[in-house]
């Protein structure tokens, strides 16, 4: 059975004559794409032949144009040697960078040798390459020596031509198939005696991909929803922070390895810092102030605290929020991008998302922190949760929460703890602070079932289409 476009093409073209797609398109009134589709369909049924011819066109490069106009380097060198200039130093000075090219090609042709700092011609060299360049320029060349292409004097471009030739036409009268039965056809009766296109229900239909949220964005949304439902307030802050809020306010010593250039992106800009808070943090670092601590000792540098950094954790945002809102109760969280000097691999990136949270109250403790985190992980689909003791400069006690994943075992997802007095008291925060920071990227990997964190950021439309909207 012939389709509508096949019938139109058969009626429009003559048997035995070749047509270009453009000519067939003009005669049939169809687009070039429709003509080609019909031609290939007719070829399968033996009514037509599609002939494809490939041609290679050559043209001179800029360097090829120059050598055709001024002469090849080996041609220039041979001419200078013939004129009596044989010294390599003098020839190099005269020809510049072209000297080495010319000498190399004269040697390959067996036309020159170097002896005692001089060049001797062994025979009169043949420069047929220049004749080929001239022929290419005039469009008279069918094939070019590959050496000229390797020398980047000539470049080639393949062009393809297609011709359509009708071999025969069906013996029966050609009728167009009706693809759509319209109300007008029913009313005026023009459907009578017509042949309708038959539909094969066994042919698979075209797959339709509906719009959906990116899986990583969906998981971030789930985390946000959980904390909002638990009564937390979402806060935001700047990507660029003074080292004071990123490190010093968190009682992180100024010689801590995490503050080294290997872990932190430093900016060549500084901000002014002053006030009682800065002075209290300084004294806490040096001697413990009145927190009961002995501090880190040494001399605290205000200049280091002034330097701007790309925040290494969102704790810089939550601690600043608590310093501005020191009265309990406070429940806040932040989901945002952080930056560290990490080597890129399957589980590490120099920029990633972190989920940070704090609870400030007078009558809260370590067990409340563990219960809160267990509740969060449970709502995210992780039933088996455990806590391993950890160390962080600004929390005591400190833990690293882990979840159990079938096939992977126990996987660590961040850090948590209770802020030390050296953090809260200099900032005027009244009460105890429960704090945690979780890596959302690693959480997303477990939820989605990925082995490489980088896939979350790749524009892979095939992978995105195949990802289910929900996963048990």
XYZ file of C-alpha atoms in Angstrom:
472
model
C 0.000 0.000 0.000
C 1.326 3.422 -0.926
C 1.203 6.416 1.361
C 0.003 9.828 0.297
C 3.490 11.267 -0.236
C 4.529 8.220 -2.307
C 1.507 8.638 -4.588
C 2.198 12.368 -5.058
C 5.852 11.701 -5.947
C 4.935 8.942 -8.414
C 2.441 11.223 -10.144
C 4.916 14.141 -10.284
C 8.036 12.470 -11.754
C 8.787 10.724 -15.060
C 10.153 7.179 -15.259
C 13.846 6.891 -16.224
C 14.800 10.485 -15.481
C 16.983 11.602 -12.553
C 15.905 14.438 -10.293
C 17.606 16.258 -7.479
C 15.550 16.535 -4.243
C 15.130 20.252 -4.977
C 13.735 19.570 -8.461
C 11.401 16.838 -7.156
C 10.254 19.160 -4.381
C 9.346 21.889 -6.879
C 7.454 19.473 -9.163
C 5.536 17.713 -6.372
C 4.845 20.716 -4.159
C 6.194 18.808 -1.147
C 9.054 19.746 1.141
C 12.514 18.347 0.460
C 12.302 16.151 3.583
C 8.942 14.684 2.449
C 10.371 14.010 -1.027
C 13.371 12.128 0.384
C 11.168 10.127 2.757
C 8.836 9.144 -0.105
C 11.788 8.285 -2.360
C 13.330 5.907 0.169
C 9.931 4.277 0.782
C 9.444 3.790 -2.975
C 12.953 2.372 -3.250
C 12.050 -0.327 -0.694
C 9.033 -1.275 -2.849
C 11.026 -1.342 -6.089
C 9.449 1.723 -7.731
C 12.416 4.083 -7.433
C 16.152 4.291 -6.933
C 17.964 6.779 -4.715
C 21.515 7.450 -5.922
C 24.010 9.017 -3.514
C 27.214 10.494 -4.924
C 30.027 11.812 -2.781
C 32.497 14.414 -3.985
C 35.551 15.837 -2.280
C 36.308 19.492 -2.830
C 39.790 20.887 -2.164
C 40.793 24.432 -1.325
C 43.989 26.175 -0.260
C 44.579 27.138 3.340
C 45.940 30.576 4.212
C 49.438 29.078 4.349
C 48.868 27.340 1.013
C 47.839 30.666 -0.560
C 50.994 32.272 0.820
C 53.316 29.534 -0.518
C 51.638 29.608 -3.932
C 52.200 33.367 -4.066
C 55.692 33.573 -2.498
C 57.112 30.096 -3.112
C 57.498 26.990 -0.944
C 60.080 27.177 1.896
C 62.178 24.459 0.224
C 61.923 26.354 -3.049
C 63.169 29.569 -1.405
C 65.987 27.707 0.354
C 67.164 26.004 -2.839
C 67.125 29.356 -4.627
C 69.260 31.005 -1.912
C 71.775 28.138 -1.934
C 72.007 28.343 -5.734
C 72.691 32.079 -5.399
C 75.787 31.274 -3.323
C 74.501 31.572 0.249
C 75.425 28.260 1.903
C 76.004 29.134 5.574
C 73.286 27.702 7.839
C 73.463 30.705 10.190
C 73.063 33.175 7.341
C 70.258 31.176 5.718
C 68.396 30.879 9.050
C 68.757 34.611 9.607
C 67.407 35.327 6.104
C 64.461 32.897 6.128
C 63.443 32.863 9.775
C 61.156 29.999 10.856
C 60.717 28.831 7.241
C 64.387 27.768 7.121
C 63.866 24.588 9.163
C 60.755 23.663 7.127
C 62.607 24.153 3.827
C 65.651 22.184 4.965
C 63.485 19.315 6.163
C 61.692 18.981 2.818
C 64.895 19.285 0.760
C 66.357 16.423 2.818
C 63.222 14.299 2.329
C 63.545 14.803 -1.420
C 67.221 13.750 -1.212
C 68.192 17.101 -2.721
C 70.395 18.562 0.029
C 72.880 17.688 2.758
C 74.413 19.593 5.689
C 78.176 19.525 6.088
C 80.514 21.734 8.113
C 77.738 24.257 8.853
C 76.844 24.605 5.207
C 74.094 23.297 2.928
C 75.022 21.590 -0.316
C 72.504 20.814 -3.062
C 72.846 17.231 -4.318
C 70.478 17.640 -7.237
C 68.034 20.067 -8.770
C 64.871 19.486 -6.659
C 61.400 19.021 -8.114
C 58.679 21.345 -6.766
C 55.618 19.682 -8.267
C 53.686 20.574 -5.085
C 53.490 24.138 -6.317
C 51.825 22.976 -9.537
C 49.232 21.071 -7.483
C 48.581 24.165 -5.363
C 48.022 26.159 -8.538
C 45.616 23.517 -9.894
C 43.674 23.496 -6.592
C 43.423 27.263 -6.744
C 41.957 27.026 -10.265
C 39.582 24.188 -9.283
C 41.155 21.694 -11.708
C 42.179 19.022 -9.185
C 40.193 15.826 -8.626
C 42.545 14.286 -6.050
C 45.319 15.800 -3.930
C 48.425 14.221 -2.441
C 47.758 13.602 1.284
C 51.169 15.127 2.087
C 49.816 18.580 1.206
C 46.924 18.040 3.608
C 49.309 16.940 6.361
C 51.374 20.061 5.704
C 48.127 22.037 6.146
C 48.520 23.673 2.732
C 45.306 22.132 1.378
C 42.059 21.233 3.151
C 39.262 19.027 1.881
C 35.513 18.995 2.345
C 33.227 16.139 1.375
C 29.897 16.974 -0.237
C 27.099 14.530 -0.948
C 24.629 14.730 -3.821
C 21.390 12.768 -3.991
C 19.453 11.885 -7.155
C 16.007 10.285 -7.391
C 15.096 8.102 -10.357
C 11.696 6.439 -10.945
C 12.099 2.868 -12.219
C 8.412 2.158 -12.873
C 4.900 3.084 -11.817
C 2.211 0.734 -10.451
C -0.117 -0.799 -13.049
C -3.202 0.170 -11.044
C -4.567 3.701 -10.926
C -2.829 5.737 -8.256
C -5.171 6.938 -5.540
C -4.319 9.028 -2.529
C -5.085 7.385 0.783
C -7.382 9.311 3.097
C -5.706 9.743 6.475
C -8.450 11.722 8.251
C -12.227 11.385 7.981
C -13.546 14.945 8.424
C -17.114 16.163 9.167
C -17.159 17.874 5.744
C -16.441 14.571 3.966
C -19.305 12.910 5.820
C -21.716 15.735 4.922
C -20.875 16.006 1.214
C -20.260 12.277 0.667
C -16.763 12.641 -0.799
C -15.570 9.748 1.370
C -17.428 7.281 -0.852
C -15.159 5.159 -3.032
C -12.032 6.448 -1.331
C -9.357 4.244 0.202
C -8.469 4.954 3.806
C -5.087 4.544 5.482
C -5.092 1.431 7.658
C -3.705 1.672 11.166
C -1.571 -1.125 12.588
C -2.190 -1.339 16.331
C 0.922 -3.510 16.699
C 3.223 -0.649 15.775
C 4.614 0.876 18.997
C 3.525 4.428 19.573
C 5.920 7.304 20.016
C 7.032 7.642 23.622
C 5.885 10.846 25.286
C 7.922 12.298 28.135
C 6.001 14.447 30.559
C 7.530 17.352 32.393
C 8.884 16.663 35.876
C 11.140 18.209 38.472
C 14.849 17.311 38.337
C 15.425 14.401 40.777
C 18.042 16.346 42.739
C 15.807 19.403 43.014
C 12.982 17.119 44.117
C 15.087 15.695 46.976
C 16.098 19.197 48.080
C 12.396 20.037 48.096
C 11.659 16.966 50.240
C 14.313 18.010 52.788
C 12.877 21.539 52.890
C 9.327 20.198 53.359
C 10.366 17.954 56.263
C 11.955 20.792 58.239
C 9.155 23.243 57.499
C 6.641 20.653 58.761
C 8.733 20.302 61.933
C 8.336 24.017 62.607
C 11.688 25.298 61.343
C 12.266 28.608 59.598
C 14.338 28.684 56.387
C 17.133 31.283 56.222
C 19.518 32.377 53.464
C 22.836 34.210 53.259
C 25.625 35.355 50.946
C 28.021 32.952 49.223
C 30.910 35.246 50.160
C 31.524 35.576 53.920
C 34.192 37.135 56.127
C 36.515 34.507 57.600
C 35.228 35.797 60.953
C 31.756 34.289 60.457
C 32.984 31.284 58.491
C 35.656 30.269 61.036
C 36.413 32.554 63.977
C 32.894 32.951 65.374
C 32.727 29.128 65.394
C 35.821 28.929 67.608
C 37.878 27.415 64.800
C 41.573 28.217 65.435
C 43.286 30.384 62.848
C 45.930 27.706 62.238
C 43.334 24.956 61.657
C 44.050 22.830 58.512
C 40.568 23.550 57.114
C 41.504 27.238 56.892
C 44.490 26.447 54.708
C 44.456 27.397 51.010
C 44.055 23.691 50.212
C 40.514 23.661 51.583
C 39.286 27.245 51.254
C 38.809 29.651 48.357
C 40.152 33.014 49.593
C 39.315 36.328 47.936
C 41.737 39.219 47.733
C 39.246 41.484 49.529
C 38.713 42.450 53.156
C 35.892 43.933 55.228
C 35.936 46.028 58.358
C 35.155 44.288 61.652
C 34.605 46.041 64.951
C 32.429 45.971 68.026
C 32.194 44.065 71.270
C 31.425 40.747 69.553
C 34.734 40.810 67.669
C 36.638 41.678 70.832
C 34.952 38.885 72.813
C 35.704 36.325 70.067
C 39.325 37.501 70.041
C 39.700 37.030 73.793
C 37.969 33.637 73.671
C 40.489 32.430 71.082
C 43.470 33.773 73.018
C 42.580 32.983 76.656
C 39.011 31.661 76.820
C 37.503 35.020 77.937
C 35.026 34.105 80.691
C 33.787 30.822 79.210
C 35.884 28.686 81.564
C 38.084 27.615 78.653
C 41.804 28.268 78.284
C 41.347 29.213 74.612
C 43.713 28.252 71.809
C 46.552 30.483 73.042
C 48.780 32.593 70.808
C 47.743 35.875 69.214
C 44.464 36.136 67.283
C 44.794 38.070 63.984
C 42.066 40.558 63.140
C 43.471 40.819 59.598
C 42.853 37.095 58.993
C 39.295 37.414 60.259
C 38.630 40.324 57.866
C 39.491 38.374 54.701
C 36.565 37.288 52.516
C 36.139 33.634 51.574
C 33.711 31.526 49.573
C 31.825 29.938 52.462
C 33.009 26.397 53.208
C 29.800 25.498 55.082
C 26.361 27.003 55.659
C 27.131 27.146 59.410
C 28.384 30.651 58.601
C 24.743 31.552 57.890
C 23.143 29.821 60.887
C 25.660 31.188 63.429
C 25.180 34.730 62.091
C 21.405 34.246 62.368
C 21.743 33.176 66.011
C 24.025 36.132 66.773
C 21.274 38.450 65.477
C 18.520 36.449 67.236
C 20.122 35.314 70.533
C 16.917 34.861 72.538
C 15.412 31.339 72.642
C 13.488 29.616 71.205
C 14.901 29.577 67.647
C 14.584 26.828 65.028
C 16.192 27.548 61.657
C 17.678 25.682 58.698
C 19.558 26.603 55.512
C 19.892 24.640 52.269
C 22.453 26.229 49.984
C 25.701 25.947 48.015
C 29.143 25.775 49.666
C 32.669 25.737 48.189
C 35.839 23.822 49.030
C 39.097 23.001 47.267
C 38.250 19.366 46.583
C 39.657 17.065 43.913
C 36.762 16.117 41.648
C 35.845 12.436 41.785
C 32.766 10.219 42.154
C 32.011 11.468 45.696
C 33.637 14.928 45.879
C 33.039 18.250 44.107
C 34.474 21.740 44.703
C 30.936 23.096 45.075
C 28.011 21.210 46.550
C 24.837 21.705 48.582
C 24.639 21.467 52.353
C 21.701 21.308 54.744
C 22.440 23.171 57.955
C 20.155 23.457 60.948
C 20.111 24.851 64.496
C 17.809 24.695 67.495
C 18.275 27.254 70.286
C 16.462 26.678 73.591
C 17.133 26.540 77.302
C 15.985 23.004 78.061
C 17.382 20.980 75.140
C 20.231 18.502 75.099
C 22.114 15.865 73.209
C 19.249 13.335 73.234
C 16.947 15.914 71.586
C 19.511 16.339 68.796
C 19.684 12.598 68.137
C 15.895 12.303 68.181
C 15.477 15.210 65.764
C 17.986 13.769 63.278
C 16.492 10.282 63.553
C 13.061 11.773 62.780
C 14.417 13.624 59.739
C 16.108 10.535 58.276
C 13.003 8.462 58.937
C 10.852 10.945 56.998
C 13.404 10.770 54.158
C 13.004 6.990 53.972
C 15.986 5.761 56.053
C 14.762 3.577 58.886
C 18.120 2.314 60.182
C 20.042 5.245 61.699
C 22.994 5.242 64.070
C 25.382 7.865 65.466
C 29.156 7.528 65.662
C 31.217 9.808 67.971
C 33.021 12.537 66.039
C 35.098 15.682 66.533
C 34.406 19.261 65.421
C 36.114 22.366 66.883
C 32.815 24.086 67.664
C 30.600 21.306 69.094
C 30.840 19.054 72.149
C 29.610 16.344 72.228
C 29.832 15.691 68.454
C 28.500 12.847 66.309
C 28.446 11.718 62.692
C 25.004 10.325 61.697
C 25.017 7.201 59.528
C 22.207 5.410 57.660
C 22.137 1.808 56.518
C 21.731 1.216 52.784
C 21.245 -2.268 51.354
C 24.315 -3.253 49.368
C 26.444 -0.373 50.703
C 26.270 -0.852 54.466
C 26.513 2.109 56.842
C 27.015 5.465 55.088
C 28.021 8.678 56.905
C 25.971 11.745 55.904
C 27.355 14.686 57.870
C 28.121 15.975 61.317
C 26.187 17.236 64.332
C 26.634 18.303 67.935
C 25.917 20.851 70.659
C 27.664 24.225 70.273
C 30.413 24.821 72.831
C 30.262 27.760 75.236
C 33.241 29.239 73.376
C 30.869 29.673 70.400
C 27.633 30.821 72.050
C 28.718 33.055 74.958
C 30.919 35.549 73.028
C 28.005 36.070 70.592
C 25.503 36.668 73.423
C 23.458 33.562 72.557
C 21.355 32.534 75.551
C 20.695 28.830 75.941
C 21.926 25.634 74.343
C 22.287 25.229 70.570
C 21.831 21.939 68.740
C 23.491 22.068 65.301
C 23.997 19.801 62.299
C 25.290 19.921 58.747
C 24.374 17.284 56.164
C 25.609 16.751 52.600
C 22.527 16.719 50.375
C 24.451 15.436 47.364
C 25.397 12.217 49.136
C 21.850 11.911 50.487
C 20.522 12.288 46.920
C 22.934 9.622 45.637
C 21.515 7.133 48.131
C 17.907 8.089 47.416
C 18.312 7.897 43.624
C 20.710 4.954 43.587
C 23.727 6.672 41.987
C 27.387 5.740 42.292
C 28.779 9.009 40.909
C 27.893 12.403 42.401
C 28.787 14.185 39.139
C 25.768 12.692 37.364
C 23.482 14.978 39.399
C 24.867 17.965 37.478
C 25.188 16.527 33.943
C 22.722 17.752 31.254
C 21.905 14.137 30.314
C 18.351 14.295 28.932
C 18.213 10.505 28.459
C 19.034 9.846 32.116
C 16.587 12.523 33.297
C 13.779 11.020 31.192
C 14.443 7.525 32.534
C 14.420 8.613 36.188
C 11.162 7.716 37.937
C 9.169 10.511 39.552
C 9.165 8.594 42.826
C 11.297 5.780 44.205
C 10.300 3.446 47.032
